[in-house]
PDB file of C-alpha atoms in Angstrom:
ATOM      1  CA  UNK A   1     100.060  21.214  67.511  1.00 76.00           C
ATOM      2  CA  UNK A   2     101.048  24.492  69.172  1.00 74.00           C
ATOM      3  CA  UNK A   3      98.197  24.252  71.705  1.00 78.00           C
ATOM      4  CA  UNK A   4      99.438  20.829  72.792  1.00 81.00           C
ATOM      5  CA  UNK A   5     103.024  22.026  72.968  1.00 82.00           C
ATOM      6  CA  UNK A   6     101.975  25.032  75.104  1.00 81.00           C
ATOM      7  CA  UNK A   7     100.039  22.839  77.510  1.00 82.00           C
ATOM      8  CA  UNK A   8     103.011  20.458  77.883  1.00 84.00           C
ATOM      9  CA  UNK A   9     105.442  23.377  78.395  1.00 82.00           C
ATOM     10  CA  UNK A  10     103.087  25.003  80.863  1.00 81.00           C
ATOM     11  CA  UNK A  11     102.919  21.877  82.944  1.00 82.00           C
ATOM     12  CA  UNK A  12     106.664  21.462  82.746  1.00 85.00           C
ATOM     13  CA  UNK A  13     107.311  25.012  83.855  1.00 83.00           C
ATOM     14  CA  UNK A  14     104.840  24.747  86.772  1.00 80.00           C
ATOM     15  CA  UNK A  15     106.506  21.498  87.774  1.00 82.00           C
ATOM     16  CA  UNK A  16     109.930  23.052  87.537  1.00 84.00           C
ATOM     17  CA  UNK A  17     108.889  26.000  89.717  1.00 81.00           C
ATOM     18  CA  UNK A  18     107.314  23.665  92.311  1.00 79.00           C
ATOM     19  CA  UNK A  19     110.523  21.514  92.305  1.00 81.00           C
ATOM     20  CA  UNK A  20     112.575  24.704  92.761  1.00 82.00           C
ATOM     21  CA  UNK A  21     110.227  25.794  95.575  1.00 80.00           C
ATOM     22  CA  UNK A  22     110.569  22.556  97.478  1.00 79.00           C
ATOM     23  CA  UNK A  23     114.421  22.492  96.906  1.00 79.00           C
ATOM     24  CA  UNK A  24     114.885  26.080  98.155  1.00 79.00           C
ATOM     25  CA  UNK A  25     112.356  25.920 101.049  1.00 81.00           C
ATOM     26  CA  UNK A  26     115.066  25.262 103.609  1.00 81.00           C
ATOM     27  CA  UNK A  27     116.556  28.637 102.941  1.00 85.00           C
ATOM     28  CA  UNK A  28     113.314  30.619 103.313  1.00 86.00           C
ATOM     29  CA  UNK A  29     114.019  31.598 106.970  1.00 88.00           C
ATOM     30  CA  UNK A  30     117.568  32.923 106.398  1.00 90.00           C
ATOM     31  CA  UNK A  31     116.416  34.878 103.345  1.00 89.00           C
ATOM     32  CA  UNK A  32     113.392  36.262 105.251  1.00 90.00           C
ATOM     33  CA  UNK A  33     115.638  37.374 108.129  1.00 91.00           C
ATOM     34  CA  UNK A  34     118.249  38.845 105.751  1.00 93.00           C
ATOM     35  CA  UNK A  35     115.553  40.872 103.945  1.00 91.00           C
ATOM     36  CA  UNK A  36     113.959  42.095 107.128  1.00 92.00           C
ATOM     37  CA  UNK A  37     117.260  43.141 108.614  1.00 92.00           C
ATOM     38  CA  UNK A  38     118.339  44.920 105.437  1.00 92.00           C
ATOM     39  CA  UNK A  39     115.021  46.727 105.119  1.00 91.00           C
ATOM     40  CA  UNK A  40     114.919  47.815 108.841  1.00 91.00           C
ATOM     41  CA  UNK A  41     118.534  49.068 108.778  1.00 90.00           C
ATOM     42  CA  UNK A  42     118.042  50.929 105.491  1.00 88.00           C
ATOM     43  CA  UNK A  43     114.832  52.660 106.362  1.00 88.00           C
ATOM     44  CA  UNK A  44     115.080  53.110 110.231  1.00 86.00           C
ATOM     45  CA  UNK A  45     118.760  53.240 111.025  1.00 79.00           C
ATOM     46  CA  UNK A  46     119.495  55.425 107.922  1.00 79.00           C
ATOM     47  CA  UNK A  47     122.380  53.230 106.758  1.00 80.00           C
ATOM     48  CA  UNK A  48     123.684  53.254 103.241  1.00 84.00           C
ATOM     49  CA  UNK A  49     122.437  50.608 100.856  1.00 84.00           C
ATOM     50  CA  UNK A  50     125.658  48.690 100.781  1.00 88.00           C
ATOM     51  CA  UNK A  51     126.005  48.580 104.570  1.00 90.00           C
ATOM     52  CA  UNK A  52     122.381  47.462 105.018  1.00 89.00           C
ATOM     53  CA  UNK A  53     122.761  44.722 102.382  1.00 91.00           C
ATOM     54  CA  UNK A  54     125.922  43.482 104.027  1.00 92.00           C
ATOM     55  CA  UNK A  55     124.385  43.476 107.500  1.00 92.00           C
ATOM     56  CA  UNK A  56     121.352  41.622 106.105  1.00 92.00           C
ATOM     57  CA  UNK A  57     123.575  38.973 104.398  1.00 93.00           C
ATOM     58  CA  UNK A  58     125.436  38.577 107.687  1.00 95.00           C
ATOM     59  CA  UNK A  59     122.238  38.140 109.700  1.00 94.00           C
ATOM     60  CA  UNK A  60     120.878  35.570 107.210  1.00 93.00           C
ATOM     61  CA  UNK A  61     124.103  33.599 107.396  1.00 94.00           C
ATOM     62  CA  UNK A  62     123.971  33.662 111.137  1.00 95.00           C
ATOM     63  CA  UNK A  63     120.449  32.344 111.208  1.00 92.00           C
ATOM     64  CA  UNK A  64     121.303  29.541 108.724  1.00 90.00           C
ATOM     65  CA  UNK A  65     124.515  28.559 110.671  1.00 92.00           C
ATOM     66  CA  UNK A  66     123.017  28.706 114.083  1.00 92.00           C
ATOM     67  CA  UNK A  67     119.927  26.771 113.041  1.00 89.00           C
ATOM     68  CA  UNK A  68     122.003  24.018 111.353  1.00 87.00           C
ATOM     69  CA  UNK A  69     124.331  23.937 114.344  1.00 89.00           C
ATOM     70  CA  UNK A  70     121.532  23.536 116.805  1.00 90.00           C
ATOM     71  CA  UNK A  71     119.898  20.747 114.695  1.00 86.00           C
ATOM     72  CA  UNK A  72     123.268  19.000 114.260  1.00 87.00           C
ATOM     73  CA  UNK A  73     124.383  19.079 117.815  1.00 88.00           C
ATOM     74  CA  UNK A  74     121.259  18.931 119.976  1.00 84.00           C
ATOM     75  CA  UNK A  75     119.714  15.676 121.125  1.00 85.00           C
ATOM     76  CA  UNK A  76     116.757  17.254 122.898  1.00 86.00           C
ATOM     77  CA  UNK A  77     113.659  16.436 120.866  1.00 85.00           C
ATOM     78  CA  UNK A  78     111.690  19.449 122.036  1.00 88.00           C
ATOM     79  CA  UNK A  79     114.515  21.891 120.989  1.00 88.00           C
ATOM     80  CA  UNK A  80     114.931  20.188 117.659  1.00 87.00           C
ATOM     81  CA  UNK A  81     111.123  20.296 116.934  1.00 87.00           C
ATOM     82  CA  UNK A  82     111.048  24.016 118.019  1.00 90.00           C
ATOM     83  CA  UNK A  83     113.983  25.037 115.787  1.00 88.00           C
ATOM     84  CA  UNK A  84     112.739  22.963 112.874  1.00 88.00           C
ATOM     85  CA  UNK A  85     109.240  24.557 113.134  1.00 89.00           C
ATOM     86  CA  UNK A  86     110.688  28.089 113.375  1.00 89.00           C
ATOM     87  CA  UNK A  87     112.819  27.511 110.305  1.00 88.00           C
ATOM     88  CA  UNK A  88     109.925  25.958 108.374  1.00 89.00           C
ATOM     89  CA  UNK A  89     107.346  28.617 109.005  1.00 90.00           C
ATOM     90  CA  UNK A  90     108.797  31.057 106.395  1.00 90.00           C
ATOM     91  CA  UNK A  91     108.825  28.115 103.975  1.00 89.00           C
ATOM     92  CA  UNK A  92     105.112  27.584 104.596  1.00 90.00           C
ATOM     93  CA  UNK A  93     104.376  31.226 104.013  1.00 90.00           C
ATOM     94  CA  UNK A  94     106.343  30.912 100.675  1.00 88.00           C
ATOM     95  CA  UNK A  95     104.346  27.894  99.773  1.00 87.00           C
ATOM     96  CA  UNK A  96     101.078  29.742 100.498  1.00 91.00           C
ATOM     97  CA  UNK A  97     102.200  32.702  98.411  1.00 89.00           C
ATOM     98  CA  UNK A  98     103.217  30.534  95.473  1.00 85.00           C
ATOM     99  CA  UNK A  99     100.094  28.465  95.489  1.00 85.00           C
ATOM    100  CA  UNK A 100      97.936  31.577  95.734  1.00 88.00           C
ATOM    101  CA  UNK A 101      99.746  33.116  92.827  1.00 86.00           C
ATOM    102  CA  UNK A 102      99.404  29.942  90.737  1.00 82.00           C
ATOM    103  CA  UNK A 103      95.661  29.698  91.505  1.00 82.00           C
ATOM    104  CA  UNK A 104      95.211  33.416  90.804  1.00 81.00           C
ATOM    105  CA  UNK A 105      96.204  32.901  87.236  1.00 79.00           C
ATOM    106  CA  UNK A 106      92.994  30.896  86.652  1.00 76.00           C
ATOM    107  CA  UNK A 107      89.416  31.887  87.001  1.00 78.00           C
ATOM    108  CA  UNK A 108      88.655  30.475  90.485  1.00 79.00           C
ATOM    109  CA  UNK A 109      86.578  31.987  93.281  1.00 83.00           C
ATOM    110  CA  UNK A 110      88.144  33.040  96.549  1.00 85.00           C
ATOM    111  CA  UNK A 111      87.306  29.993  98.706  1.00 88.00           C
ATOM    112  CA  UNK A 112      88.877  27.302  96.490  1.00 85.00           C
ATOM    113  CA  UNK A 113      91.876  29.647  95.787  1.00 88.00           C
ATOM    114  CA  UNK A 114      92.678  29.960  99.576  1.00 89.00           C
ATOM    115  CA  UNK A 115      91.951  26.240 100.171  1.00 89.00           C
ATOM    116  CA  UNK A 116      94.525  25.342  97.517  1.00 86.00           C
ATOM    117  CA  UNK A 117      96.924  27.971  98.882  1.00 88.00           C
ATOM    118  CA  UNK A 118      96.572  26.530 102.421  1.00 91.00           C
ATOM    119  CA  UNK A 119      97.217  23.046 100.971  1.00 88.00           C
ATOM    120  CA  UNK A 120     100.323  24.479  99.202  1.00 86.00           C
ATOM    121  CA  UNK A 121     101.529  25.991 102.509  1.00 89.00           C
ATOM    122  CA  UNK A 122     101.092  22.671 104.349  1.00 90.00           C
ATOM    123  CA  UNK A 123     102.948  20.747 101.633  1.00 88.00           C
ATOM    124  CA  UNK A 124     105.843  23.112 101.355  1.00 87.00           C
ATOM    125  CA  UNK A 125     106.118  23.742 105.070  1.00 88.00           C
ATOM    126  CA  UNK A 126     105.747  20.075 105.848  1.00 88.00           C
ATOM    127  CA  UNK A 127     108.471  19.169 103.289  1.00 87.00           C
ATOM    128  CA  UNK A 128     110.836  21.720 104.772  1.00 87.00           C
ATOM    129  CA  UNK A 129     110.059  20.616 108.286  1.00 88.00           C
ATOM    130  CA  UNK A 130     110.612  16.984 107.412  1.00 87.00           C
ATOM    131  CA  UNK A 131     114.080  17.758 105.771  1.00 85.00           C
ATOM    132  CA  UNK A 132     115.054  19.779 108.764  1.00 84.00           C
ATOM    133  CA  UNK A 133     114.037  17.077 111.160  1.00 82.00           C
ATOM    134  CA  UNK A 134     116.017  14.671 109.120  1.00 80.00           C
ATOM    135  CA  UNK A 135     119.314  16.344 110.118  1.00 76.00           C
ATOM    136  CA  UNK A 136     120.857  13.809 112.506  1.00 76.00           C
ATOM    137  CA  UNK A 137     122.811  15.017 115.580  1.00 75.00           C
ATOM    138  CA  UNK A 138     126.437  14.185 115.530  1.00 68.00           C
TER     139      UNK A 138
END
């Protein structure tokens, strides 16, 4: 009884985490930029923690707003594909890491693990790219 319940709850939790990953994949690029700016300013510019965090949040907001504005206002397909690809690449990296972590919980060898992780990166990056390309210009 408990074994069956744990299997069902395990599948439900993995499904929930995958749903959350696909839902939040659009925000991977602003989060990546915010974290990088925060880290660089804290360690290299010797800013205080609060100032570095606020600058990182501002940089992430600027990336999100500028990307959405370009996609919402541009009618040039090359620019739209380029911006969508640049915003979807961190989502693909997050999908790779998530699939690699989930495969690492089992007893798999390295080749199938990286194949599944690459498939996860393609799925998450492709879903984020498709959602970004779906933004219609005004």
